[in-house]
XYZ file of C-alpha atoms in Angstrom:
371
model
C -123.434 227.662 31.845
C -122.422 231.359 31.471
C -123.881 233.982 33.665
C -126.313 236.191 31.688
C -125.771 239.962 31.617
C -128.319 241.332 29.146
C -131.844 240.577 27.830
C -131.690 241.400 24.107
C -130.098 239.177 21.485
C -129.959 238.778 17.857
C -131.123 235.141 18.006
C -132.397 232.890 20.849
C -132.260 229.108 20.464
C -134.778 226.949 22.395
C -133.025 223.610 23.044
C -129.498 222.874 24.152
C -129.020 219.544 22.342
C -126.976 218.913 19.157
C -129.391 220.675 16.857
C -129.768 223.806 18.952
C -125.963 223.872 19.602
C -124.994 223.428 15.916
C -127.429 226.177 14.807
C -126.407 228.558 17.722
C -122.762 228.031 16.964
C -123.379 228.715 13.276
C -125.165 231.867 14.008
C -122.435 233.058 16.470
C -119.724 232.442 13.872
C -121.650 234.917 11.752
C -121.460 237.577 14.380
C -124.941 237.190 15.795
C -125.385 237.590 19.499
C -126.911 234.217 20.675
C -128.744 233.109 23.774
C -129.341 229.299 24.018
C -132.035 228.286 26.482
C -131.712 224.821 27.797
C -134.415 222.869 29.822
C -133.963 220.993 33.050
C -131.630 218.061 33.420
C -134.770 215.821 33.617
C -135.920 216.825 30.125
C -136.147 213.972 27.582
C -132.904 214.435 25.455
C -132.182 212.562 22.270
C -128.429 213.685 22.509
C -127.681 211.671 25.720
C -128.389 208.481 23.817
C -126.759 209.327 20.499
C -124.878 206.445 18.826
C -122.395 208.845 17.140
C -122.687 207.947 13.466
C -121.978 210.321 10.636
C -124.072 208.251 8.247
C -125.077 208.630 4.595
C -125.706 205.027 3.617
C -129.344 204.499 2.847
C -130.551 207.801 4.082
C -133.141 209.368 1.774
C -133.200 206.401 -0.549
C -136.859 207.156 -1.313
C -136.691 210.917 -0.567
C -134.163 212.658 -2.595
C -134.131 216.036 -0.576
C -133.111 214.153 2.435
C -130.343 212.193 0.526
C -128.982 215.391 -0.830
C -128.981 217.162 2.525
C -127.388 214.175 4.262
C -124.683 214.030 1.604
C -124.057 217.745 1.883
C -123.531 217.505 5.695
C -121.194 214.484 5.361
C -119.020 216.511 2.892
C -118.986 219.491 5.339
C -118.047 217.467 8.396
C -114.238 217.650 7.981
C -114.648 221.408 7.838
C -116.748 221.560 11.089
C -114.333 219.286 13.070
C -111.420 221.385 11.986
C -113.019 224.674 12.826
C -114.198 223.459 16.234
C -110.794 222.185 17.029
C -109.421 225.814 16.110
C -111.752 227.315 18.697
C -110.131 225.297 21.497
C -112.673 222.515 21.786
C -111.771 218.891 22.362
C -110.862 216.664 19.503
C -113.986 214.962 18.261
C -112.647 211.548 17.381
C -113.996 212.052 13.845
C -113.251 209.111 11.533
C -114.660 209.104 7.911
C -112.979 206.220 6.173
C -116.387 204.630 5.443
C -118.969 202.467 7.117
C -120.553 199.003 6.816
C -123.962 197.554 6.954
C -123.609 193.830 8.022
C -125.852 191.302 6.438
C -126.719 187.954 7.945
C -128.504 186.485 4.994
C -128.622 186.686 1.211
C -132.039 188.187 1.552
C -130.592 191.091 3.609
C -127.686 191.536 1.060
C -130.277 191.793 -1.845
C -132.554 194.098 0.065
C -129.641 196.330 0.969
C -128.239 196.325 -2.667
C -131.599 197.373 -4.048
C -132.070 200.219 -1.553
C -128.573 201.655 -2.118
C -128.841 201.255 -5.865
C -132.035 203.275 -5.848
C -130.295 205.922 -3.831
C -127.329 205.900 -6.132
C -129.632 206.346 -9.264
C -131.275 209.515 -8.023
C -127.984 210.994 -6.700
C -126.573 210.969 -10.303
C -123.441 209.064 -9.328
C -122.670 211.279 -6.211
C -123.495 208.510 -3.871
C -120.994 205.520 -3.979
C -121.230 202.105 -2.447
C -119.826 198.597 -2.865
C -121.213 195.110 -1.824
C -118.784 193.100 -0.204
C -118.974 189.369 0.006
C -117.901 187.357 2.992
C -114.262 186.959 1.757
C -113.849 190.659 1.210
C -115.500 191.621 4.480
C -113.272 189.179 6.379
C -110.322 191.182 5.356
C -111.703 194.230 7.041
C -113.315 192.327 9.968
C -111.403 189.010 10.544
C -113.592 187.956 13.411
C -116.901 187.742 11.635
C -119.162 184.839 12.596
C -120.414 182.051 10.234
C -123.764 183.648 9.835
C -122.325 186.854 8.149
C -122.994 186.772 4.436
C -121.290 190.173 3.604
C -121.806 193.847 3.938
C -122.519 197.054 2.142
C -119.704 199.441 2.182
C -120.158 203.199 1.868
C -117.083 205.592 1.695
C -119.129 208.626 2.844
C -119.884 207.238 6.325
C -118.056 207.622 9.557
C -118.469 208.269 13.309
C -117.657 210.756 16.010
C -117.810 211.077 19.788
C -121.189 212.802 20.392
C -120.461 213.974 23.847
C -117.213 215.689 22.728
C -119.165 217.264 19.744
C -121.680 218.743 22.108
C -118.867 220.110 24.320
C -116.999 221.539 21.242
C -120.118 223.293 19.933
C -120.954 224.787 23.275
C -117.360 225.894 23.587
C -117.302 227.454 20.059
C -120.522 229.214 20.947
C -119.235 230.533 24.242
C -115.927 231.609 22.451
C -118.012 233.613 19.897
C -119.768 235.535 22.805
C -122.854 233.275 22.849
C -124.647 232.529 26.252
C -126.022 229.220 27.393
C -128.678 229.429 30.103
C -129.629 226.215 32.040
C -133.140 225.419 33.596
C -134.698 227.963 31.319
C -137.333 226.101 29.265
C -139.504 228.375 27.159
C -142.900 229.240 28.640
C -144.133 231.840 26.158
C -143.304 233.474 22.927
C -144.936 236.729 21.877
C -144.419 239.335 19.016
C -143.611 242.709 20.643
C -143.251 245.520 17.968
C -140.333 244.507 15.788
C -138.920 242.055 18.437
C -139.966 238.599 19.623
C -140.295 238.233 23.412
C -139.390 234.847 24.983
C -140.629 234.115 28.664
C -138.712 231.608 30.694
C -138.308 230.741 34.461
C -135.053 232.818 34.247
C -136.853 235.902 33.024
C -137.938 237.383 29.668
C -135.709 237.951 26.773
C -136.039 239.679 23.289
C -134.652 238.761 19.931
C -134.948 239.113 16.206
C -134.828 235.434 15.455
C -135.961 232.518 17.449
C -135.177 228.855 16.615
C -137.211 226.110 18.242
C -134.800 223.242 18.400
C -136.215 221.572 21.650
C -136.643 218.029 20.244
C -139.967 216.383 21.203
C -141.009 219.577 23.167
C -141.110 221.295 19.714
C -144.742 219.855 19.380
C -145.864 221.990 22.225
C -143.753 225.125 21.384
C -144.233 225.397 17.654
C -147.995 226.600 17.916
C -146.646 229.484 19.972
C -145.245 230.864 16.808
C -147.972 229.653 14.452
C -146.355 226.475 13.297
C -146.965 222.768 13.756
C -144.421 219.846 14.276
C -145.903 216.453 14.060
C -143.508 214.544 16.277
C -143.440 211.237 18.144
C -140.883 209.508 20.409
C -139.113 206.295 19.225
C -137.094 204.458 21.894
C -133.623 203.128 21.146
C -131.279 201.085 23.449
C -127.639 200.935 23.556
C -125.073 198.499 25.137
C -121.499 199.563 25.963
C -118.701 197.037 26.524
C -115.480 197.131 28.466
C -112.512 198.592 26.553
C -110.942 196.259 24.106
C -108.065 196.095 21.630
C -109.210 196.984 18.004
C -112.100 194.783 16.979
C -113.481 197.066 14.155
C -111.676 199.217 11.599
C -115.055 200.606 10.560
C -118.345 201.429 12.113
C -121.569 199.806 11.329
C -125.276 200.498 12.126
C -125.102 197.862 14.769
C -121.531 198.250 16.133
C -118.850 200.878 16.455
C -115.676 201.054 18.464
C -114.881 204.315 20.279
C -111.432 205.805 20.436
C -111.171 204.659 24.083
C -111.826 201.011 23.042
C -115.268 200.308 24.182
C -117.889 198.854 21.639
C -121.198 200.593 21.336
C -123.939 198.220 20.326
C -127.455 199.071 19.365
C -130.008 199.555 16.612
C -133.380 199.065 18.170
C -136.588 200.871 17.324
C -139.574 200.809 19.842
C -142.850 202.645 19.834
C -143.465 202.823 23.537
C -144.458 206.317 24.088
C -142.199 208.549 26.488
C -140.941 205.830 28.792
C -137.135 205.184 28.702
C -136.680 201.942 30.662
C -134.153 199.440 29.509
C -135.931 196.226 28.329
C -133.949 192.980 28.858
C -135.729 191.347 25.743
C -134.651 194.100 23.473
C -131.102 194.262 24.953
C -131.047 190.492 24.411
C -132.058 190.871 20.692
C -129.375 193.587 20.144
C -126.713 191.335 21.759
C -127.720 188.242 19.750
C -127.134 190.081 16.418
C -123.827 191.455 17.746
C -122.711 187.952 18.631
C -123.770 186.600 15.310
C -121.487 189.256 13.841
C -118.649 188.951 16.127
C -118.786 185.745 18.083
C -115.765 186.814 20.273
C -117.955 189.168 22.122
C -119.453 186.285 24.112
C -116.419 186.783 26.499
C -116.616 190.501 26.641
C -118.108 192.365 29.746
C -120.888 194.819 29.442
C -120.197 198.121 31.332
C -123.514 199.786 30.971
C -126.840 200.024 28.994
C -129.372 202.794 28.479
C -132.399 203.817 26.506
C -133.211 207.271 25.020
C -135.874 208.659 22.685
C -135.429 209.706 19.068
C -137.385 212.707 17.710
C -139.291 211.323 14.809
C -141.687 212.880 12.316
C -144.511 210.938 10.666
C -142.262 209.866 7.791
C -138.968 209.865 9.664
C -137.527 212.868 7.847
C -136.666 216.336 9.230
C -139.213 219.157 9.667
C -137.738 222.515 8.891
C -140.241 225.578 8.865
C -140.322 229.346 9.274
C -143.369 231.129 10.619
C -145.498 233.489 8.433
C -147.551 234.524 11.639
C -144.280 235.475 13.461
C -141.548 236.408 11.029
C -138.131 235.547 12.365
C -139.372 232.385 13.994
C -138.190 228.847 12.941
C -138.946 225.373 14.141
C -136.360 222.643 13.488
C -136.740 219.002 14.337
C -134.908 215.836 13.184
C -133.262 212.713 14.479
C -129.955 212.949 12.714
C -128.450 215.387 15.080
C -124.783 214.127 14.560
C -124.809 213.530 10.852
C -126.612 216.871 10.137
C -124.504 218.994 12.547
C -122.252 220.306 9.817
C -125.174 221.280 7.421
C -127.023 222.788 10.415
C -123.987 224.927 11.551
C -123.047 226.060 8.017
C -125.975 226.134 5.711
C -129.124 226.155 7.980
C -127.670 228.729 10.302
C -126.944 230.853 7.201
C -130.489 230.581 6.026
C -131.764 231.565 9.370
C -129.495 234.589 9.674
C -130.893 235.693 6.205
C -134.467 234.926 7.680
C -135.367 232.691 4.598
C -134.935 228.853 4.283
C -133.325 227.719 1.222
C -135.216 226.280 -1.686
C -133.552 222.795 -1.261
C -135.341 222.587 2.198
C -138.840 223.123 0.827
C -139.524 219.470 0.919
C -138.932 219.350 4.755
C -141.876 221.571 5.513
C -144.738 220.315 7.753
C -146.867 221.143 4.703
C -145.967 217.818 3.171
C -148.271 216.125 5.674
C -151.321 218.222 4.610
C -151.456 216.849 1.123
């Protein structure tokens, strides 16, 4: 973290995860002076458990604004990866050759088809997918087990190393003159004349724009700027194997192989409050489905496993709002921090710079829960 030398900034970002970093980087590339305030290492962080998918398939099937926003970000991802590499950051390991949703029954195949066909209908042909039978899938994944019926293939999907992404965004922010301050969780936010004053354990700072991007902590911070964020934690668990020769050419919702060779396995969803313990019964369920997909994994060693909390709204879609009570204040919450990084860095940061969220984001307001 960079040593701080001033107290007044164009924009302050509350939250040092992928959402805060992407928006902070986006503002800094527009010439804004940016201060990013990060909480303590013990804070509950969605970014530390991220699976790393850049995923379009199925997202927003029944909520067109989310489908459009996700597709937009997927299309912007190559630009983001290239730009971050030019700033001197690490290669992100981005692969966007498509992704698979593996189906273990005919019922799963039919349900997946219906969902994706609905998404294709309201995307006016922009969204593309293909249902692969077992024979076609076996050409892509030769080791599939006898229970695998087929898969849905979507050319818009991909994956990336989320830790390298965080490092690259922070590097880009710093190269653009931004400042990252650790152990500086926000304690107070007040309007002082034409500025916004933000109080932290590291001192008080002033800005013209403040963006609340603190994950689950946004539920407590948003009322400070006259907003509300209806959020809840959802636990997910991940298994990581030893490094292997290539097992998967394309990622799936359950399995993806990193550039280093390890397989990441996980797709659990638990409503257990704020606890982050690893539960053997959940890990066992994840492993069983992975083994049904690729039986050869029975002889593969597990290196580690962990649990982390997703940031979920009542309906699972993002919440983007700007404050009327405190002009210049925004609250941004979502669980698709990797997928939406490009849209956050380019489009959302642009709207925040202009102090007005774009019309296509109206559907993401907290107001949708007040109907």
